[in-house]
Amino acid sequence: MNKVLLIFFLLTTFNVAVAQPTDTLVIERMVGTIKIDGAIDEEGWEKLTPLPLIAYSPTFGKPPSEKTEIRIGYDDKYLYLSGKMYTANSRDIQGNSMIRDLDLEGDFFNVLIDSYNDNENMLNFSTTPTGNRLDAEVINDAEGSNFYNISWNAFWDTAVTQNEQGWFTEMRIPFTSLRFEENDNGNVIMGLIIHRRISALNERLIFPAIPPQWNFARMKPSKAQKILLKGVRSKRPVYVAPFLVTGMEKLEPMGDQDDFSTDTQVGLDVKYSLSNNMTLDATLNTDFAQVEADITQVNLTRFSLFFPERRQFFQERSGVFAFNTGGDTRLFYSRRVGLTEDGQPIKILGGIRLTGRVKKLDIGIMDLQTSSFDANPTENFGVVRFRNQLFNNYSFVGGMLTSRINKDGDRNINYGLDGIFRLSASDYLSVKWAQTASDTFNEIDNISVLDRGSVYLFWEKRALDGFGYETEYSRIGEHYNPAMGFIFRNDITSIYQGFRYGKLLKEHSLLLRHTPYVTGNAIYQNDTHTLRDYTLEAGWRFDFLTRASFTVEYSHLYNKLFSDFDFLGRINIPIGEYDYDRMTLSYSTSPANNLRSSVDVEFGSFFNGSRRSIRVNPLWNVSKYLSLGLRFELNRIDFSETNESIQAGVGSINLTTALNIHLSMVSFIQYNSLEERLSSNIRLRYNFREGHDAFFVYNNQSAINERPNDVNQVPTSNAVTLKYIYTFVR
């Protein structure tokens, strides 16, 4: 075993020289000073050559329907971009929101930059005709279900103007927000993708000419244009952001006296560039009051629900810490730090986070300390991650170590080794091994390596058109326990196979593409090889030129219960074997419509009963100042043998308003019929400038029908929080 680890370590630290592409585009330096006001009237812009854009969709390769001039340049501190988005009829320009990071479609211009030139990650900077800013991170070469991280934010500037000719924008992105690696001469190679969306024509323009042959091909780092910047030297600013949080909470336990409390705290966040490609984040007395609330879900399964990470501290280069072992299971899940299982905050006393790249080696290190919570003692959470390019620009090997230790000496330590290998232009093989090395929370002495480990193999053909496939094998041991990770269950072996055939239709067809597919997944008990569950699905997806879509899917499911299933805490489903079928119909209107929606309908059998479900998500962009989103889900399950039935639904209203790009409010109100609970999260933000914010946050939890004898009912609470952040740059 030691020899294997030694060989693996040598592979990960050995850099194979990979030649740079011969079609690298040399970016020109800016001449003169650029004022970021959206006017694009400086002489320096005219000296730059516009980039050649072509249509990405609906018909790839066609000339742009509207004249578009995109220019890119740089100086010692900044990367600059300008966009002249000419529009024949200025009334067709759609700017749907002024709120930071709120993507409501419409017209936009964005740039994606692979600053590390690693063909895996990109930073997305986008703006719209209203001048709002959207920034996000793309990971895993835009593959998988969680590759787009809208919660990532950076320091940068943009300005927009409009007239009867169209809309016009200027961007200025500091090199300190990009991170990169320079050679001895100060030369830097990055990847670049540019988009313009013309909503009224349902047209997307792109540079370079990436064909739509993969899911989200328009955002794939591996297909980006390589660009060369000469004579760029790194800067090392320090961002110091002290904050003040004050608030009050009123708790109304059923049958007891009201509990009223106030609290005022100060904290500090620091970001320091140790080098041009290595960033240190430090936090003290951390608070995430301004983070949006989780979306309420109805859990109709026997397993835990997965929620995404939205807290800003965990966003920088989050892809470095990715160690997924199938679906949402993973060795490291950042929501284990500072949050309970049901999403309640636990105070983070402080921590550090180091991310960056040295040559071909990605590095991520994190260590945080939480305070005690209820009967749980204070805990320390640590993560070390490394990943190295090997053989070519698209293959990696790496490792991860996680530790969770409380003050009583209880500990959980896990490690993992992984690799992803590009076997052909579209074929990729992922190999991962993780193991619980020490666990006093769940003693593992004398347990075999396999029973406290996880094995994962995944072979896929990344292709949207033509024949595609996915083959997955995973085995999770009975005593595998990543206390900083996320798994659905232990002691199983899962085998998955999926096939699809995508067909891109002719230019004048109403359909853009249709894709029939078949998938199958079987899950076995490890020791007895007994079949526990399987799912067989067959479906057909239709994508229209308008960007509307329709999917019809049939599923056959089998579940073998080894113990009674307490369904939603209301109905008992006994031990036994269950075969049942389900039909699903899904339709989404064009996301470019100001009034749009998605509708999902499911019906069929469910264990020893029947199920009917409907989900509706309408959204109305009233104007750039106001949008209204609704979400409604209703599930009705009937068990005829026992004459029992249950209805479980959730509903929400999401109201966003903005007076300008500085002052905005987001109101999120949710109702859970099963828990008879109403929750509200209202966040008012005033952004003085980048890094200088004031937040007013109101949270409410209310029991609609009070049940004094129900200890599981959430008590009514009202909380008001004020948070003020001021960032110093040195």
C-alpha positions as a printed Julia matrix, in Angstrom:
730×3 Matrix{Float64}:
   0.0     0.0     0.0
   2.84    2.41    0.86
   4.44    1.79   -2.55
   1.16    2.61   -4.27
   0.87    5.89   -2.36
   4.49    6.76   -3.18
   3.99    6.15   -6.91
   0.76    8.17   -6.84
   2.49   11.09   -5.1
   5.33   11.1    -7.63
   2.83   11.16  -10.49
   0.95   14.08   -9.01
   4.08   16.18   -8.51
   5.66   15.4   -11.9
   4.78   17.93  -14.58
   4.55   16.66  -18.14
   5.37   19.41  -20.63
   2.41   20.2   -22.85
   2.9    22.37  -25.91
   0.76   25.5   -26.13
  -1.6    25.72  -29.1
  -0.21   27.37  -32.2
  -3.31   29.55  -32.73
  -2.8    31.61  -29.57
  -4.22   35.12  -30.0
  -1.9    37.91  -28.89
  -3.87   40.62  -27.05
  -2.8    44.22  -27.63
  -1.96   46.67  -24.87
  -4.25   49.63  -24.28
  -3.06   53.06  -25.36
  -3.98   55.94  -23.08
  -6.38   56.04  -20.15
  -9.8    54.39  -20.2
 -12.68   55.84  -18.18
 -15.27   53.18  -17.36
 -18.46   55.06  -18.25
 -19.94   53.01  -21.11
 -19.24   55.72  -23.7
 -16.41   53.84  -25.54
 -15.11   57.12  -26.91
 -11.39   56.85  -26.04
  -8.85   56.61  -28.84
  -7.35   53.5   -27.26
 -10.42   51.44  -28.15
 -10.19   52.3   -31.85
  -6.64   50.97  -32.01
  -7.86   47.48  -31.03
  -9.19   45.0   -33.59
 -12.75   43.72  -32.93
 -13.13   40.0   -32.3
 -14.92   37.97  -35.02
 -18.21   36.66  -33.56
 -20.51   34.16  -35.23
 -23.93   32.77  -34.31
 -23.86   29.94  -31.76
 -27.64   29.49  -31.71
 -30.22   28.97  -33.03
 -28.18   28.19  -36.19
 -24.48   27.69  -35.61
 -22.09   29.39  -38.01
 -24.4    32.04  -39.46
 -23.26   35.69  -39.53
 -24.59   37.83  -36.64
 -28.04   39.32  -37.26
 -26.98   42.54  -35.51
 -23.68   44.37  -35.84
 -21.5    43.67  -32.82
 -18.03   45.0   -31.99
 -16.17   43.43  -29.06
 -12.67   44.6   -28.19
 -10.24   43.42  -25.55
  -7.04   45.02  -24.24
  -5.0    45.34  -21.07
  -2.47   47.39  -19.13
  -0.33   46.63  -16.1
  -3.3    46.36  -13.72
  -6.46   45.54  -15.64
  -8.05   43.55  -18.43
 -10.43   45.78  -20.42
 -13.37   44.84  -22.63
 -15.81   46.96  -24.6
 -18.95   45.9   -26.41
 -20.93   47.84  -29.0
 -24.22   45.94  -29.22
 -25.94   47.65  -32.13
 -29.69   46.98  -32.34
 -31.84   47.83  -35.38
 -34.86   48.6   -33.2
 -33.79   49.91  -29.8
 -37.22   49.03  -28.38
 -36.19   45.36  -28.71
 -33.42   45.75  -26.11
 -34.28   43.7   -23.01
 -32.71   44.51  -19.66
 -34.69   42.62  -17.04
 -33.03   43.38  -13.7
 -30.65   45.7   -11.86
 -29.87   43.29   -9.0
 -26.36   41.88   -8.63
 -26.15   38.22   -9.72
 -29.83   37.98  -10.66
 -29.97   36.35  -14.1
 -33.38   36.9   -15.7
 -32.28   36.27  -19.28
 -32.86   39.13  -21.75
 -29.91   40.73  -23.55
 -26.45   40.37  -22.08
 -22.73   40.5   -22.82
 -20.28   38.3   -21.0
 -16.7    37.17  -20.98
 -15.43   33.86  -19.59
 -11.75   33.64  -18.66
  -9.72   30.53  -17.91
  -7.1    32.54  -16.03
  -5.07   29.51  -14.92
  -5.23   27.99  -18.43
  -6.14   24.64  -16.88
  -8.97   23.73  -19.33
 -11.23   22.95  -16.35
 -12.3    26.24  -14.73
 -13.49   29.64  -15.94
 -14.56   32.92  -14.36
 -17.67   34.5   -15.87
 -18.19   38.29  -15.91
 -21.48   39.45  -17.37
 -23.57   42.59  -17.7
 -26.92   43.57  -19.21
 -28.47   46.75  -20.68
 -29.42   47.83  -17.13
 -25.76   47.81  -16.04
 -26.04   45.15  -13.33
 -23.16   42.79  -12.7
 -23.25   39.01  -12.73
 -20.19   36.93  -11.89
 -19.9    33.19  -11.55
 -17.46   30.3   -11.63
 -17.5    27.39  -14.1
 -15.89   24.15  -12.91
 -15.37   20.61  -14.25
 -15.2    21.77  -17.88
 -18.93   22.68  -17.72
 -19.89   19.03  -17.17
 -22.22   17.56  -14.53
 -25.14   19.06  -12.66
 -23.32   21.53  -10.37
 -20.7    23.07  -12.66
 -22.03   26.67  -12.53
 -21.45   28.51   -9.26
 -23.41   31.79   -9.26
 -22.45   32.48   -5.61
 -18.84   33.36   -6.52
 -18.12   37.12   -6.49
 -15.1    39.24   -7.41
 -13.98   42.87   -7.54
 -14.51   44.42  -10.99
 -16.26   47.34  -12.72
 -18.66   47.83  -15.6
 -20.75   50.67  -17.04
 -23.52   50.68  -19.66
 -25.15   53.29  -21.89
 -28.09   53.06  -24.31
 -29.3    55.09  -27.29
 -31.3    54.59  -30.47
 -28.4    52.64  -32.02
 -28.19   49.98  -29.32
 -26.47   49.46  -25.98
 -22.8    49.8   -25.1
 -20.66   48.55  -22.25
 -17.14   48.79  -20.85
 -15.6    46.33  -18.37
 -12.48   46.62  -16.25
 -11.33   43.44  -14.49
  -8.33   43.67  -12.13
  -5.69   41.0   -12.65
  -5.85   40.52   -8.87
  -9.41   39.18   -9.32
  -8.34   36.71  -12.01
  -5.29   34.94  -10.55
  -2.84   33.61  -13.13
   0.63   32.22  -13.64
   3.27   34.22  -15.49
   6.56   33.02  -16.91
   9.93   34.72  -16.35
   9.18   37.31  -19.04
   5.81   38.23  -17.6
   3.93   36.4   -20.36
   0.57   34.89  -19.42
  -1.63   32.48  -21.38
  -5.34   32.3   -20.57
  -8.5    30.92  -22.18
 -11.21   33.27  -23.5
 -14.86   32.9   -24.53
 -17.11   35.86  -25.45
 -20.93   35.9   -25.77
 -23.58   38.36  -26.81
 -27.24   37.42  -26.39
 -29.88   39.13  -28.55
 -33.07   38.16  -26.76
 -35.61   39.53  -29.27
 -34.06   37.35  -32.01
 -33.38   34.38  -29.72
 -29.78   34.55  -30.94
 -26.48   33.98  -29.15
 -23.19   35.11  -30.67
 -19.89   33.56  -29.64
 -16.13   33.86  -29.96
 -14.34   31.58  -30.69
 -16.43   29.4   -33.02
 -17.32   26.59  -30.57
 -19.91   24.25  -32.12
 -22.89   23.22  -29.91
 -21.79   19.58  -29.8
 -21.67   19.25  -26.0
 -23.95   20.22  -23.15
 -23.1    23.85  -22.37
 -20.39   23.83  -25.04
 -20.55   27.64  -24.98
 -18.94   27.62  -21.5
 -16.39   24.81  -21.85
 -12.89   25.9   -20.76
 -11.35   23.13  -22.88
 -12.76   24.79  -26.04
 -11.72   28.36  -25.19
  -9.52   30.55  -27.38
  -5.98   30.75  -25.99
  -4.82   34.35  -25.55
  -1.37   35.76  -24.73
  -0.73   38.79  -22.53
   2.85   40.09  -22.56
   4.68   41.84  -19.78
   2.08   41.31  -17.07
   3.41   41.28  -13.52
   1.5    40.17  -10.46
   0.23   42.53   -7.78
  -0.41   41.52   -4.19
  -3.18   43.61   -2.68
  -4.72   42.94    0.71
  -8.51   43.18    1.05
  -9.48   43.81    4.69
 -13.23   43.74    5.33
 -14.3    44.39    8.93
 -18.02   44.08    9.57
 -20.5    44.91   12.27
 -23.58   42.78   12.9
 -26.34   43.67   15.3
 -29.71   42.04   15.66
 -32.59   40.96   17.81
 -34.71   37.81   17.92
 -38.04   37.04   19.52
 -38.81   33.37   20.06
 -42.31   32.24   20.99
 -42.2    28.63   22.24
 -45.63   27.02   22.45
 -46.97   27.28   25.97
 -43.89   29.05   27.39
 -42.92   32.63   28.0
 -41.56   34.6    25.05
 -37.77   34.6    24.74
 -36.31   37.92   23.55
 -32.6    38.37   22.84
 -30.25   40.9    21.28
 -26.71   40.49   20.04
 -23.97   42.71   18.57
 -20.77   41.3    17.11
 -17.82   42.4    15.04
 -15.91   40.24   12.63
 -13.21   40.39   10.0
 -12.58   38.88    6.57
  -9.17   39.21    4.9
  -8.12   38.27    1.38
  -4.41   38.39    0.52
  -2.67   37.41   -2.69
   0.42   35.53   -1.56
   1.41   35.49   -5.23
  -0.32   36.11   -8.55
  -1.74   32.57   -8.41
  -2.11   31.86   -4.68
  -4.8    33.45   -2.49
  -5.21   33.34    1.28
  -8.64   33.99    2.83
  -8.94   34.44    6.59
 -12.09   34.94    8.62
 -12.72   35.83   12.26
 -16.08   35.58   14.05
 -17.68   34.77   10.72
 -21.25   35.78    9.91
 -23.38   34.94    6.87
 -26.51   36.97    7.69
 -26.87   38.24    4.11
 -26.89   34.78    2.49
 -30.2    33.82    0.88
 -32.39   31.18    2.49
 -32.49   27.56    1.3
 -35.4    26.54   -0.91
 -37.9    24.37    0.97
 -38.26   20.88   -0.49
 -40.61   17.96    0.08
 -38.57   14.83    0.72
 -40.4    11.81   -0.71
 -37.32    9.59   -0.46
 -35.72    7.6     2.37
 -32.54    9.69    2.21
 -31.22   13.14    3.1
 -31.69   16.09    0.76
 -28.73   17.9    -0.78
 -28.53   21.71   -0.66
 -25.96   23.86   -2.52
 -23.37   26.05   -0.79
 -24.06   29.81   -1.01
 -21.72   31.28    1.62
 -19.11   33.54    0.04
 -16.12   32.33    2.09
 -16.31   28.9     0.41
 -16.62   30.14   -3.19
 -13.07   31.11   -4.28
 -11.82   28.33   -6.58
 -14.46   25.97   -5.17
 -13.78   23.54   -8.02
 -10.4    22.71   -6.45
 -12.21   21.14   -3.48
 -14.56   19.05   -5.63
 -14.3    15.32   -4.95
 -17.59   13.88   -6.16
 -18.22   10.14   -6.07
 -21.45    9.94   -8.06
 -24.45   12.27   -8.12
 -24.37   14.52   -5.07
 -22.19   12.22   -2.95
 -18.8    13.69   -2.14
 -15.83   13.38    0.19
 -16.01   17.08    1.13
 -19.27   19.02    1.58
 -18.64   22.54    2.88
 -22.12   22.78    4.46
 -20.89   20.39    7.15
 -18.96   23.4     8.5
 -21.0    25.9    10.48
 -24.44   24.46    9.7
 -26.61   21.81   11.32
 -28.29   19.05    9.3
 -31.41   21.22    8.93
 -29.45   24.32    7.88
 -29.33   26.18   11.23
 -26.12   28.22   11.65
 -23.36   27.24   14.06
 -20.94   30.04   14.9
 -17.61   29.88   13.05
 -14.98   31.34   15.38
 -12.41   31.68   12.62
 -10.56   29.99    9.83
  -8.22   30.19    6.86
  -8.51   29.08    3.27
  -5.63   28.84    0.79
  -6.26   28.23   -2.93
  -4.11   28.53   -6.01
  -1.93   26.88   -8.59
   1.79   26.16   -8.91
   2.79   25.09  -12.41
   0.28   22.29  -13.14
  -0.58   21.63   -9.49
  -3.88   22.9    -8.0
  -3.75   23.4    -4.22
  -6.55   23.91   -1.7
  -6.14   24.06    2.08
  -8.85   24.95    4.59
  -9.06   24.97    8.37
 -11.98   26.32   10.46
 -13.02   26.23   14.1
 -16.67   26.27   15.17
 -18.09   27.1    18.6
 -20.07   24.67   20.73
 -23.74   24.25   19.83
 -26.38   22.8    22.16
 -24.78   19.62   23.52
 -22.14   19.47   20.77
 -18.61   20.62   21.69
 -16.48   23.0    19.62
 -15.02   21.35   16.5
 -12.12   21.81   14.11
 -12.59   21.12   10.37
  -9.6    20.66    8.07
  -9.23   19.92    4.36
  -6.14   19.51    2.17
  -6.61   19.07   -1.58
  -4.11   18.77   -4.43
  -4.64   17.96   -8.1
  -2.11   17.87  -10.92
  -2.42   17.83  -14.71
  -0.9    14.7   -16.18
  -0.27   13.41  -19.71
  -2.27   16.21  -21.38
  -4.18   19.42  -20.62
  -7.4    17.5   -19.94
  -6.25   14.78  -17.51
  -5.67   15.1   -13.78
  -4.66   13.09  -10.74
  -4.95   14.24   -7.15
  -5.75   13.57   -3.55
  -7.72   14.92   -0.59
  -7.48   14.66    3.19
 -10.3    15.73    5.54
 -10.36   15.84    9.34
 -13.09   16.65   11.86
 -12.0    16.76   15.52
 -13.87   18.03   18.56
 -12.45   19.23   21.88
 -13.34   15.9    23.54
 -10.83   14.18   21.26
 -13.36   12.48   18.99
 -12.11   12.52   15.43
 -13.0    11.53   11.89
 -10.24   11.42    9.27
 -10.71   10.48    5.62
  -8.5    10.52    2.55
  -9.13   10.1    -1.16
  -7.18    9.62   -4.38
  -8.69   10.47   -7.75
  -7.94   10.8   -11.43
  -9.74   11.91  -14.56
  -8.26   10.88  -17.9
  -9.12   12.01  -21.4
  -9.01    8.89  -23.56
 -10.19   10.49  -26.81
 -11.73   13.74  -28.0
 -15.0    12.92  -26.21
 -14.26    9.97  -23.9
 -13.29   10.55  -20.26
 -12.58    8.08  -17.46
 -12.86    9.07  -13.78
 -11.34    6.88  -11.05
 -11.76    7.67   -7.34
 -10.94    5.92   -4.09
 -11.82    7.29   -0.63
 -11.37    5.75    2.79
 -12.22    6.47    6.4
  -8.8     6.22    8.03
  -9.79    6.98   11.63
 -13.2     7.41   13.2
 -13.82    7.47   16.95
 -17.36    8.74   16.33
 -18.05    5.33   14.78
 -15.33    2.91   15.83
 -13.72    1.08   12.86
 -11.02   -1.05   14.46
 -10.48   -4.4    12.71
 -12.67   -3.33    9.78
 -11.38   -4.19    6.31
 -10.07   -1.46    4.02
 -12.84   -2.13    1.51
 -15.64   -1.89    4.1
 -14.45    1.53    5.26
 -13.83    2.8     1.75
 -15.57    4.02   -1.38
 -14.71    3.05   -4.97
 -15.97    5.05   -7.94
 -15.46    4.51  -11.7
 -17.14    6.61  -14.37
 -16.73    6.43  -18.16
 -18.57    8.94  -20.32
 -18.71   10.16  -23.87
 -19.2    13.92  -23.71
 -21.27   14.53  -26.82
 -24.58   16.28  -27.32
 -25.08   15.17  -30.94
 -24.89   11.59  -32.11
 -24.45    8.6   -29.82
 -23.47    9.24  -26.19
 -23.17    7.04  -23.13
 -22.33    6.94  -19.44
 -21.17    3.96  -17.4
 -20.79    4.23  -13.63
 -19.74    1.82  -10.88
 -19.57    2.75   -7.21
 -19.16    0.79   -4.01
 -19.63    2.35   -0.57
 -18.48    0.28    2.38
 -20.57   -0.33    5.48
 -18.22    1.7     7.7
 -17.28    4.43    5.24
 -18.12    7.61    7.15
 -16.91   10.93    5.65
 -18.07   13.24    8.46
 -17.16   16.24    6.28
 -18.79   14.71    3.2
 -22.2    13.74    1.92
 -23.49   10.24    1.16
 -27.03    8.87    0.9
 -26.38    5.44    2.43
 -23.72    2.84    3.21
 -23.0    -0.79    2.39
 -24.15   -0.7    -1.25
 -22.83   -1.27   -4.75
 -24.37    0.8    -7.53
 -24.17    0.14  -11.28
 -25.48    2.75  -13.71
 -25.69    2.77  -17.51
 -27.1     5.48  -19.76
 -27.43    5.8   -23.54
 -28.68    8.72  -25.62
 -28.78    9.82  -29.22
 -28.89   13.54  -29.98
 -30.04   14.75  -33.37
 -29.54   18.36  -34.48
 -32.24   19.2   -37.03
 -32.2    21.34  -40.14
 -32.2    25.1   -39.99
 -35.88   25.69  -40.85
 -37.32   23.07  -38.5
 -39.34   24.16  -35.45
 -37.19   21.79  -33.41
 -33.55   22.53  -32.7
 -32.72   19.07  -31.4
 -34.37   15.95  -30.06
 -32.73   13.34  -27.84
 -34.13    9.9   -26.96
 -32.41    8.24  -23.99
 -32.45    5.12  -21.83
 -30.89    4.77  -18.38
 -30.71    2.01  -15.81
 -29.42    1.96  -12.24
 -29.19   -1.09   -9.96
 -28.17   -1.02   -6.29
 -27.04   -4.15   -4.42
 -26.28   -5.03   -0.82
 -22.5    -5.48   -0.54
 -22.22   -8.64    1.53
 -25.16  -10.64    0.16
 -25.26   -9.12   -3.36
 -29.02   -8.83   -2.87
 -30.76   -6.43   -5.22
 -32.08   -3.52   -3.12
 -33.26   -1.0    -5.73
 -33.28   -0.46   -9.44
 -34.62    2.22  -11.76
 -35.17    1.87  -15.49
 -35.97    5.06  -17.39
 -36.76    5.74  -21.04
 -37.47    9.24  -22.29
 -37.4    11.68  -25.15
 -36.4    15.33  -24.89
 -37.35   17.95  -27.49
 -35.59   21.33  -27.69
 -37.26   24.0   -29.81
 -35.73   26.91  -31.68
 -37.47   29.25  -29.24
 -35.48   27.55  -26.42
 -38.65   26.0   -25.06
 -38.31   22.3   -24.2
 -40.52   19.27  -23.6
 -39.6    15.9   -22.07
 -41.64   12.74  -21.67
 -40.25    9.95  -19.49
 -41.38    6.52  -18.31
 -39.78    4.95  -15.22
 -40.01    1.51  -13.7
 -38.78    1.26  -10.11
 -38.08   -1.56   -7.69
 -37.4    -1.15   -3.96
 -36.74   -3.82   -1.35
 -37.29   -2.51    2.18
 -35.36   -4.3     4.95
 -37.08   -2.18    7.59
 -40.31   -0.21    7.8
 -40.27    3.15    5.99
 -41.81    5.93    8.09
 -43.03    7.98    5.14
 -43.04   11.72    5.92
 -43.49   10.83    9.58
 -47.15   10.07    8.93
 -47.6     6.7     7.19
 -45.82    3.37    7.7
 -44.72    1.44    4.61
 -43.9    -2.12    5.78
 -40.96   -4.37    4.96
 -41.3    -5.96    1.53
 -40.59   -5.77   -2.2
 -42.25   -3.1    -4.32
 -42.48   -2.72   -8.1
 -44.07    0.41   -9.46
 -44.19    2.66  -12.53
 -44.15    6.41  -13.09
 -44.75    8.81  -15.98
 -43.22   12.28  -16.03
 -44.08   15.15  -18.38
 -42.01   18.33  -18.28
 -42.4    21.54  -20.25
 -40.49   24.82  -20.07
 -41.38   27.92  -22.03
 -38.67   30.06  -23.61
 -36.55   31.67  -20.87
 -36.43   34.81  -23.03
 -40.13   35.52  -22.39
 -40.92   38.17  -19.79
 -43.67   35.85  -18.57
 -42.41   32.27  -18.49
 -42.83   29.06  -16.57
 -41.9    25.43  -16.22
 -44.42   22.67  -15.47
 -43.66   19.13  -14.28
 -46.35   16.48  -13.88
 -45.75   13.0   -12.41
 -48.26   10.21  -11.94
 -48.17    6.47  -11.33
 -47.81    3.97   -8.54
 -45.72    4.57   -5.41
 -44.66    1.58   -3.26
 -48.03    0.0    -2.35
 -50.0     3.13   -3.29
 -50.29    5.76   -6.0
 -48.78    9.2    -6.48
 -49.73   12.34   -8.37
 -47.45   15.37   -8.36
 -47.36   18.75  -10.04
 -44.71   21.48   -9.92
 -45.22   24.92  -11.47
 -42.63   27.71  -11.51
 -43.93   30.88  -13.22
 -41.76   34.01  -13.4
 -42.86   37.47  -14.51
 -40.33   40.17  -15.35
 -42.62   43.13  -14.8
 -39.82   45.61  -15.54
 -36.15   46.11  -14.79
 -37.28   47.36  -11.36
 -39.52   44.44  -10.43
 -39.85   40.7   -10.95
 -42.21   38.19   -9.37
 -41.5    34.48   -9.12
 -43.83   31.79   -7.83
 -43.19   28.14   -7.03
 -45.87   25.6    -6.3
 -45.5    21.88   -5.68
 -48.26   19.51   -4.61
 -47.89   15.78   -4.02
 -50.84   13.49   -3.26
 -50.1     9.9    -2.24
 -52.9     7.39   -1.68
 -52.58    3.95   -0.07
 -55.79    2.09   -0.92
 -54.98   -1.05    1.09
 -54.87    0.87    4.36
 -57.25    3.6     3.22
 -54.65    6.25    4.03
 -53.65    9.32    2.01
 -51.4    12.29    2.45
 -50.95   15.63    0.74
 -47.58   17.37    0.91
 -46.94   20.66   -0.78
 -44.73   23.71   -0.77
 -45.34   27.15   -2.18
 -43.18   30.22   -2.39
 -43.21   33.82   -3.57
 -39.97   35.47   -4.64
 -40.26   39.24   -5.11
 -37.22   41.2    -6.28
 -37.19   44.97   -6.53
 -34.48   47.52   -7.3
 -34.47   51.3    -7.55
 -31.04   51.23   -9.21
 -27.94   49.03   -9.27
 -27.1    50.11   -5.7
 -30.38   49.66   -3.8
 -32.29   46.38   -4.03
 -34.57   44.12   -2.02
 -35.23   40.39   -2.31
 -38.24   38.91   -0.51
 -38.57   35.14   -0.25
 -41.71   33.74    1.43
 -42.26   29.96    1.67
 -45.03   27.72    2.98
 -44.72   24.02    3.83
 -48.13   22.35    4.12
 -46.79   19.19    5.74
 -45.14   21.09    8.59
 -47.8    23.83    8.47
 -44.96   26.34    8.57
 -44.56   29.76    6.97
 -41.08   31.22    6.6
 -39.97   34.61    5.33
 -36.55   35.92    4.37
 -36.35   39.6     3.33
 -32.97   41.09    2.42
 -32.46   44.79    1.72
 -29.05   45.72    0.33
 -27.42   49.07   -0.31
 -24.18   48.79   -2.25
 -22.23   52.03   -1.84
 -19.49   50.67   -4.07
 -17.65   47.41   -4.59
 -16.82   45.96   -1.16
 -18.89   48.52    0.74
 -22.36   47.23    1.67
 -25.13   47.59    4.2
 -27.72   44.81    4.7
 -31.03   44.69    6.52
 -32.27   41.11    6.94
 -35.6    39.95    8.38
 -36.3    36.27    9.08
 -39.55   34.79   10.28
 -40.66   31.25   11.13
 -44.35   30.82   11.95
 -46.45   27.78   12.83
 -49.79   28.18   11.06
 -51.71   25.83   13.34
 -50.23   25.6    16.81
 -49.93   22.05   18.15
 -48.85   22.38   21.82
 -48.12   18.67   22.27
 -46.01   18.36   19.1
 -42.37   18.68   20.13
 -41.31   18.58   16.45
 -43.25   21.71   15.51
 -41.0    24.69   14.8
 -41.72   27.55   17.25
 -42.57   31.0    15.94
 -39.58   33.32   15.73
 -38.82   36.76   14.37
 -35.28   38.0    13.81
 -33.93   41.3    12.51
 -30.27   41.69   11.56
 -28.25   44.68   10.41
 -24.85   44.09    8.81
 -22.35   46.7     7.62
 -19.23   45.8     5.62
 -16.43   48.14    4.57
 -13.51   46.78    2.57
 -10.07   48.4     2.66
  -7.64   47.63   -0.17
  -3.94   47.89    0.55
